[in-house]
Tab-separated table of C-alpha atoms and ligand atoms in Angstrom:
chain	number	residue	atom	x	y	z
A	41	UNK	CA	30.066	15.112	-16.262
A	42	UNK	CA	28.435	11.865	-16.502
A	43	UNK	CA	26.981	10.756	-13.055
A	44	UNK	CA	27.308	13.344	-10.921
A	45	UNK	CA	28.486	10.667	-8.120
A	46	UNK	CA	27.837	14.454	-4.774
A	47	UNK	CA	24.248	13.590	-5.161
A	48	UNK	CA	24.011	12.064	-2.006
A	49	UNK	CA	21.664	14.663	0.765
A	50	UNK	CA	21.186	16.603	-1.356
A	51	UNK	CA	17.131	17.887	-0.691
A	52	UNK	CA	15.227	18.952	-3.649
A	53	UNK	CA	12.536	22.062	-2.675
A	54	UNK	CA	9.361	21.603	-1.544
A	55	UNK	CA	6.843	20.633	-5.616
A	56	UNK	CA	3.640	21.372	-5.303
A	57	UNK	CA	1.202	19.072	-7.174
A	58	UNK	CA	-2.057	18.308	-7.068
A	59	UNK	CA	-4.426	16.193	-9.238
A	60	UNK	CA	-8.534	15.947	-11.245
A	61	UNK	CA	-10.706	13.287	-11.135
A	62	UNK	CA	-9.914	13.256	-14.511
A	63	UNK	CA	-6.415	12.810	-14.761
A	64	UNK	CA	-6.920	10.301	-11.946
A	65	UNK	CA	-9.435	7.891	-13.900
A	66	UNK	CA	-6.848	8.609	-17.196
A	67	UNK	CA	-4.669	7.085	-14.585
A	68	UNK	CA	-6.680	3.943	-14.165
A	69	UNK	CA	-7.286	3.286	-17.973
A	70	UNK	CA	-3.208	4.016	-18.347
A	71	UNK	CA	-3.140	0.758	-16.230
A	72	UNK	CA	-5.289	-1.969	-18.027
A	73	UNK	CA	-8.903	-0.805	-15.727
A	74	UNK	CA	-11.979	-0.213	-17.652
A	75	UNK	CA	-15.654	-1.627	-17.710
A	76	UNK	CA	-15.205	-4.212	-14.758
A	77	UNK	CA	-13.430	-1.361	-12.414
A	78	UNK	CA	-16.292	1.560	-12.718
A	79	UNK	CA	-15.212	2.904	-9.329
A	80	UNK	CA	-12.086	3.722	-10.510
A	81	UNK	CA	-12.589	4.852	-14.630
A	82	UNK	CA	-15.519	6.486	-14.126
A	83	UNK	CA	-17.038	9.433	-11.466
A	84	UNK	CA	-21.140	9.224	-12.096
A	85	UNK	CA	-22.322	5.387	-12.051
A	86	UNK	CA	-24.784	5.106	-10.080
A	87	UNK	CA	-24.520	4.420	-7.169
A	88	UNK	CA	-20.305	3.757	-7.251
A	89	UNK	CA	-18.679	6.016	-5.714
A	90	UNK	CA	-15.153	7.759	-7.319
A	91	UNK	CA	-11.809	5.605	-5.993
A	92	UNK	CA	-8.228	5.693	-6.933
A	93	UNK	CA	-6.099	3.217	-7.491
A	94	UNK	CA	-3.876	3.017	-4.904
A	95	UNK	CA	-0.638	3.412	-7.229
A	96	UNK	CA	-1.761	6.330	-8.509
A	97	UNK	CA	0.499	7.918	-5.069
A	98	UNK	CA	3.441	7.011	-6.604
A	99	UNK	CA	2.152	9.597	-9.960
A	100	UNK	CA	1.559	12.131	-7.415
A	101	UNK	CA	4.403	12.330	-5.207
A	102	UNK	CA	6.653	12.483	-8.024
A	103	UNK	CA	9.365	15.340	-7.541
A	104	UNK	CA	12.209	16.509	-8.677
A	105	UNK	CA	15.510	16.052	-7.140
A	106	UNK	CA	17.681	18.854	-5.928
A	107	UNK	CA	20.263	18.483	-8.654
A	108	UNK	CA	20.163	17.437	-12.269
A	109	UNK	CA	21.955	13.427	-11.358
A	110	UNK	CA	24.404	14.270	-14.215
A	111	UNK	CA	25.290	14.465	-17.756
A	112	UNK	CA	23.895	11.047	-19.387
A	113	UNK	CA	22.702	9.582	-22.690
A	114	UNK	CA	19.050	9.248	-20.803
A	115	UNK	CA	18.427	6.698	-22.984
A	116	UNK	CA	20.298	4.227	-20.753
A	117	UNK	CA	18.259	5.310	-18.040
A	118	UNK	CA	15.861	2.775	-16.848
A	119	UNK	CA	13.318	2.331	-14.087
A	120	UNK	CA	14.680	-0.745	-11.476
A	121	UNK	CA	12.659	-0.520	-8.493
A	122	UNK	CA	9.849	1.630	-6.671
A	123	UNK	CA	7.766	1.250	-3.439
A	124	UNK	CA	5.729	3.875	-1.895
A	125	UNK	CA	3.695	3.612	1.614
A	126	UNK	CA	0.480	5.145	1.181
A	127	UNK	CA	-1.006	6.653	4.835
A	128	UNK	CA	-4.139	7.441	3.695
A	129	UNK	CA	-6.774	6.790	1.056
A	130	UNK	CA	-6.353	9.292	-1.928
A	131	UNK	CA	-9.031	11.167	-2.988
A	132	UNK	CA	-10.037	11.509	-6.710
A	133	UNK	CA	-8.895	14.755	-6.695
A	134	UNK	CA	-5.943	16.693	-4.449
A	135	UNK	CA	-2.775	18.625	-3.749
A	136	UNK	CA	0.017	17.943	-2.598
A	137	UNK	CA	3.686	19.147	-0.856
A	138	UNK	CA	7.158	16.497	-2.457
A	139	UNK	CA	10.005	16.373	-0.966
A	140	UNK	CA	12.062	14.580	-2.326
A	141	UNK	CA	16.240	13.770	-1.113
A	142	UNK	CA	18.473	11.257	-3.164
A	143	UNK	CA	19.248	8.588	-0.745
A	144	UNK	CA	22.200	6.777	-2.403
A	145	UNK	CA	24.109	6.131	-5.320
A	146	UNK	CA	25.562	2.188	-5.577
A	147	UNK	CA	27.740	0.977	-7.885
A	148	UNK	CA	26.490	-2.466	-9.583
A	149	UNK	CA	29.486	-2.624	-11.964
A	150	UNK	CA	27.272	-2.927	-15.166
A	151	UNK	CA	25.651	0.054	-13.713
A	152	UNK	CA	24.710	3.282	-11.170
A	153	UNK	CA	21.230	2.546	-9.045
A	154	UNK	CA	20.979	6.276	-7.687
A	155	UNK	CA	17.794	6.579	-5.092
A	156	UNK	CA	14.809	8.589	-4.187
A	157	UNK	CA	13.599	8.758	-1.252
A	158	UNK	CA	9.919	11.225	-2.454
A	159	UNK	CA	7.450	12.366	1.226
A	160	UNK	CA	4.587	13.726	-0.507
A	161	UNK	CA	2.011	15.979	2.891
A	162	UNK	CA	-2.089	17.862	2.294
A	163	UNK	CA	-0.900	20.505	1.006
A	164	UNK	CA	-3.196	22.289	3.227
A	165	UNK	CA	-3.830	20.277	6.378
A	166	UNK	CA	0.365	18.822	6.418
A	167	UNK	CA	-0.514	16.106	6.956
A	168	UNK	CA	2.020	13.175	6.043
A	169	UNK	CA	0.176	10.789	3.241
A	170	UNK	CA	2.323	9.688	0.957
A	171	UNK	CA	6.022	7.736	1.439
A	172	UNK	CA	7.618	6.926	-1.377
A	173	UNK	CA	11.455	4.877	-2.292
A	174	UNK	CA	12.262	4.920	-6.512
A	175	UNK	CA	15.563	3.783	-7.859
A	176	UNK	CA	16.869	4.428	-11.194
A	177	UNK	CA	19.944	1.937	-13.322
A	178	UNK	CA	21.626	4.387	-15.851
A	179	UNK	CA	23.085	1.761	-17.253
A	180	UNK	CA	26.919	1.432	-18.688
A	181	UNK	CA	27.498	4.034	-15.542
A	182	UNK	CA	28.996	1.031	-13.100
A	183	UNK	CA	31.622	0.717	-12.294
A	184	UNK	CA	33.541	3.962	-10.271
A	185	UNK	CA	34.423	1.384	-7.340
A	186	UNK	CA	31.029	2.938	-4.732
A	187	UNK	CA	29.432	0.782	-2.778
A	188	UNK	CA	26.408	-1.850	-4.252
A	189	UNK	CA	24.785	-0.820	-1.945
A	190	UNK	CA	22.056	-3.328	0.913
A	191	UNK	CA	20.849	-6.707	-0.137
A	192	UNK	CA	17.902	-8.654	0.075
A	193	UNK	CA	16.656	-11.069	0.776
A	194	UNK	CA	13.235	-11.533	-0.961
A	195	UNK	CA	12.445	-15.544	-1.626
A	196	UNK	CA	9.913	-17.504	-3.122
A	197	UNK	CA	7.323	-19.002	-0.547
A	198	UNK	CA	7.480	-22.862	-0.884
A	199	UNK	CA	4.396	-22.925	-2.291
A	200	UNK	CA	1.809	-22.601	-5.136
A	201	UNK	CA	0.255	-18.581	-5.172
A	202	UNK	CA	-3.187	-18.764	-3.265
A	203	UNK	CA	-3.312	-16.132	-6.105
A	204	UNK	CA	-2.509	-15.342	-10.077
A	205	UNK	CA	-4.395	-12.260	-11.915
A	206	UNK	CA	-3.531	-12.419	-15.734
A	207	UNK	CA	-3.933	-8.950	-17.548
A	208	UNK	CA	-3.132	-8.667	-21.752
A	209	UNK	CA	-1.496	-5.186	-21.586
A	210	UNK	CA	-2.715	-3.203	-25.724
A	211	UNK	CA	-0.164	-2.842	-27.946
A	212	UNK	CA	-0.998	1.145	-28.063
A	213	UNK	CA	-0.828	0.847	-23.392
A	214	UNK	CA	2.035	2.811	-23.604
A	215	UNK	CA	0.566	5.778	-25.893
A	216	UNK	CA	-2.362	5.922	-23.073
A	217	UNK	CA	0.058	5.239	-20.592
A	218	UNK	CA	2.131	8.344	-21.174
A	219	UNK	CA	-0.973	11.068	-21.102
A	220	UNK	CA	-0.383	11.204	-17.054
A	221	UNK	CA	3.062	12.100	-16.973
A	222	UNK	CA	5.587	9.981	-18.407
A	223	UNK	CA	6.315	11.511	-22.212
A	224	UNK	CA	10.084	9.327	-22.220
A	225	UNK	CA	10.261	8.800	-25.603
A	226	UNK	CA	11.101	5.422	-24.616
A	227	UNK	CA	8.386	4.429	-24.508
A	228	UNK	CA	6.798	5.661	-27.984
A	229	UNK	CA	9.150	6.256	-30.723
A	230	UNK	CA	11.370	3.323	-31.664
A	231	UNK	CA	13.843	5.633	-33.037
A	232	UNK	CA	15.249	6.842	-29.650
A	233	UNK	CA	13.888	2.922	-28.328
A	234	UNK	CA	16.170	1.484	-30.733
A	235	UNK	CA	19.199	3.504	-29.024
A	236	UNK	CA	18.732	2.434	-26.362
A	237	UNK	CA	19.061	-1.274	-27.728
A	238	UNK	CA	15.129	-2.535	-27.739
A	239	UNK	CA	13.531	-3.444	-31.054
A	240	UNK	CA	10.300	-1.567	-29.984
A	241	UNK	CA	9.528	1.399	-27.420
A	242	UNK	CA	8.803	-1.166	-24.230
A	243	UNK	CA	5.999	-0.234	-21.816
A	244	UNK	CA	7.164	2.066	-18.474
A	245	UNK	CA	8.186	-0.116	-15.884
A	246	UNK	CA	5.053	2.478	-13.331
A	247	UNK	CA	2.750	0.938	-16.087
A	248	UNK	CA	2.954	-2.700	-15.150
A	249	UNK	CA	3.430	-1.556	-11.626
A	250	UNK	CA	-0.097	0.418	-12.181
A	251	UNK	CA	-1.347	-3.821	-13.379
A	252	UNK	CA	-0.072	-5.657	-10.589
A	253	UNK	CA	-1.481	-3.180	-7.813
A	254	UNK	CA	-4.407	-3.138	-9.499
A	255	UNK	CA	-3.979	-7.518	-8.969
A	256	UNK	CA	-3.467	-7.512	-5.640
A	257	UNK	CA	-5.980	-4.518	-4.391
A	258	UNK	CA	-8.427	-7.109	-6.119
A	259	UNK	CA	-7.439	-10.024	-4.907
A	260	UNK	CA	-5.539	-9.410	-0.849
A	261	UNK	CA	-7.817	-5.875	-0.035
A	262	UNK	CA	-11.052	-6.593	-1.531
A	263	UNK	CA	-11.081	-4.231	-3.691
A	264	UNK	CA	-10.605	-1.051	-1.735
A	265	UNK	CA	-7.553	1.319	-1.933
A	266	UNK	CA	-8.092	2.396	1.627
A	267	UNK	CA	-6.947	-1.213	3.352
A	268	UNK	CA	-3.681	-0.862	0.174
A	269	UNK	CA	-0.855	0.069	2.982
A	270	UNK	CA	2.315	-0.404	1.032
A	271	UNK	CA	3.711	-1.814	-1.837
A	272	UNK	CA	7.232	-2.774	-3.354
A	273	UNK	CA	8.716	-4.414	-6.018
A	274	UNK	CA	11.943	-4.073	-8.500
A	275	UNK	CA	11.550	-4.421	-12.665
A	276	UNK	CA	13.436	-7.000	-13.933
A	277	UNK	CA	13.334	-7.022	-17.265
A	278	UNK	CA	10.891	-5.318	-19.845
A	279	UNK	CA	8.118	-5.363	-20.834
A	280	UNK	CA	6.849	-4.708	-24.756
A	281	UNK	CA	3.339	-3.178	-25.181
A	282	UNK	CA	0.384	-6.365	-26.378
A	283	UNK	CA	1.921	-8.645	-23.703
A	284	UNK	CA	0.199	-10.492	-20.765
A	285	UNK	CA	1.405	-9.928	-17.544
A	286	UNK	CA	0.562	-12.501	-15.152
A	287	UNK	CA	1.119	-11.906	-10.899
A	288	UNK	CA	1.391	-14.745	-8.670
A	289	UNK	CA	0.549	-13.879	-4.912
A	290	UNK	CA	1.676	-15.297	-1.658
A	291	UNK	CA	-0.620	-14.254	1.019
A	292	UNK	CA	0.492	-14.414	4.919
A	293	UNK	CA	-1.551	-15.989	6.804
A	294	UNK	CA	-3.385	-13.387	8.781
A	295	UNK	CA	-4.121	-11.127	5.703
A	296	UNK	CA	-1.656	-7.968	6.618
A	297	UNK	CA	1.417	-8.444	3.992
A	298	UNK	CA	2.111	-10.955	0.375
A	299	UNK	CA	4.322	-11.651	-1.785
A	300	UNK	CA	4.430	-11.753	-5.184
A	301	UNK	CA	6.188	-11.917	-8.184
A	302	UNK	CA	4.721	-10.457	-11.783
A	303	UNK	CA	5.511	-12.311	-14.988
A	304	UNK	CA	5.284	-12.848	-18.513
A	305	UNK	CA	3.625	-15.512	-21.059
A	306	UNK	CA	6.340	-17.058	-21.477
A	307	UNK	CA	7.493	-17.139	-17.561
A	308	UNK	CA	10.179	-13.585	-17.587
A	309	UNK	CA	10.083	-12.654	-14.623
A	310	UNK	CA	10.102	-8.203	-14.813
A	311	UNK	CA	8.575	-7.017	-11.689
A	312	UNK	CA	10.525	-8.675	-8.831
A	313	UNK	CA	10.567	-9.249	-5.545
A	314	UNK	CA	7.337	-7.654	-4.510
A	315	UNK	CA	5.431	-6.519	-0.759
A	316	UNK	CA	2.965	-5.667	-0.113
A	317	UNK	CA	1.316	-4.617	2.890
A	318	UNK	CA	-2.522	-4.154	3.946
A	319	UNK	CA	-5.119	-2.580	6.272
A	320	UNK	CA	-7.621	-4.336	8.256
A	321	UNK	CA	-11.007	-4.982	6.744
B	232	HDC	C1	11.873	8.734	-9.786
B	232	HDC	C2	11.199	7.681	-10.226
B	232	HDC	C3	10.609	7.692	-11.708
B	232	HDC	C4	12.098	7.030	-12.603
B	232	HDC	C5	11.039	7.085	-14.265
B	232	HDC	C6	12.502	6.333	-15.431
B	232	HDC	C7	11.820	7.141	-16.724
B	232	HDC	C8	10.957	5.974	-16.753
B	232	HDC	O1	10.339	6.406	-18.099
B	232	HDC	C9	11.600	4.709	-17.777
B	232	HDC	C10	11.330	3.074	-17.021
B	232	HDC	O2	9.714	3.417	-16.973
B	232	HDC	S1	11.940	1.908	-18.191
B	232	HDC	C11	11.330	0.299	-17.695
B	232	HDC	C12	10.997	-0.107	-16.455
B	232	HDC	N1	12.487	-0.045	-16.268
B	232	HDC	C13	12.997	-1.806	-17.192
B	232	HDC	O3	11.787	-2.442	-18.114
B	232	HDC	C14	14.280	-2.379	-16.280
B	232	HDC	C15	14.207	-3.514	-16.995
B	232	HDC	N2	15.883	-4.598	-16.022
B	232	HDC	C16	16.673	-5.000	-16.221
B	232	HDC	O4	16.665	-4.499	-17.911
B	232	HDC	C17	17.700	-5.359	-15.302
B	232	HDC	O5	17.429	-5.733	-14.628
B	232	HDC	C18	18.469	-4.298	-15.743
B	232	HDC	C19	19.500	-3.131	-17.396
B	232	HDC	C20	18.131	-3.151	-14.809
B	232	HDC	C21	20.085	-4.330	-14.988
B	232	HDC	O6	20.263	-5.033	-15.563
B	232	HDC	P1	22.055	-6.166	-16.037
B	232	HDC	O7	22.578	-4.605	-16.246
B	232	HDC	O8	22.076	-7.411	-17.045
B	232	HDC	O9	23.001	-6.175	-13.995
B	232	HDC	P2	22.460	-7.457	-13.882
B	232	HDC	O10	23.319	-8.520	-14.125
B	232	HDC	O11	21.356	-8.229	-13.552
B	232	HDC	O12	22.972	-7.502	-12.088
B	232	HDC	C22	23.831	-6.472	-12.379
B	232	HDC	C23	23.326	-5.800	-10.657
B	232	HDC	O13	22.778	-4.931	-10.692
B	232	HDC	C24	21.376	-5.146	-9.969
B	232	HDC	N3	20.436	-4.771	-10.042
B	232	HDC	C25	19.692	-6.297	-11.398
B	232	HDC	N4	18.390	-5.270	-11.580
B	232	HDC	C26	18.411	-3.999	-10.852
B	232	HDC	C27	17.251	-3.490	-10.552
B	232	HDC	N5	16.007	-4.009	-11.918
B	232	HDC	N6	17.529	-2.130	-9.049
B	232	HDC	C28	18.132	-2.562	-8.525
B	232	HDC	N7	19.121	-2.953	-8.796
B	232	HDC	C29	19.170	-4.140	-10.200
B	232	HDC	C30	21.467	-6.446	-8.972
B	232	HDC	O14	21.164	-7.060	-8.078
B	232	HDC	C31	23.483	-7.061	-9.192
B	232	HDC	O15	23.703	-6.314	-7.786
B	232	HDC	P3	24.900	-6.636	-6.556
B	232	HDC	O16	25.528	-7.819	-7.880
B	232	HDC	O17	25.075	-6.277	-5.932
B	232	HDC	O18	23.240	-7.299	-6.268
């Protein structure tokens, strides 16, 4: 059986995940934070309280789907879209209970797009903490006669961005990032990457997402994770470790929302149709 088209509505079993202060520090390093961001990379600096990068929410809320997506070559699967809402700031260490549901299987012609929603609640209090919506694009699994799914009306504002933030990724960025949990060999093994049609291992989509989230946090939310309410975007082209990422951000008049996109040095957009929302200071 290739892709399982009967997946829609299938809910996975509740899944518990806990994280420690070390996990959130390692995650921050994996998405490029360093000595300039000690609140996210240390737990014992004078006068600094450890905080958690908001995009860690996506990892915290990951849970298995009820069934395997199907029997296809895993090298053909790429992360396509990622959105999350963070209902309150994440603690440096915590535990959540998450339920994950397949919400759509769309026929995109060159591939199939499978969308998944996960809801994570604090494991002790039951308080809703994170809602995460992800999709994966399985190349070569389209053309089965399904619907193409909803359209998006995202458009770049007709003015210069309010902020542009540039970060360099490291040659070994994916090797560092994978220690936060995603050991997919697409990001580390040249043989596996070649089977997927890439010259060399590519960067995790969620690593690009984490760099972009840092740019939004510092440029728009005053570096305060408590103000970071939501973020979404679409992975439009692969990133190779070592490439430079520039995040362009357009903030709404009241500062409550922003549009963004992330591009490589040559202008290729890699994270597109970005939206983010912020709480007041
Ligand atoms: C549970 C969550 C966790 C998941 C973790 C997954 C494991 C991870 O380890 C894997 C990764 O991190 S992979 C790295 C990150 N992702 C990428 O690099 C993918 C980059 N994107 C691409 O290569 C192409 O857009 C590609 C290949 C996606 C599509 O390119 P094409 O085949 O050329 O398609 P195109 O002709 O451009 O468009 C056809 C239709 O598909 C829609 N579409 C394109 N890109 C999309 C995307 N990223 N998301 C959603 N839809 C997308 C197009 O809009 C078009 O549809 P329509 O005509 O209906 O608009």
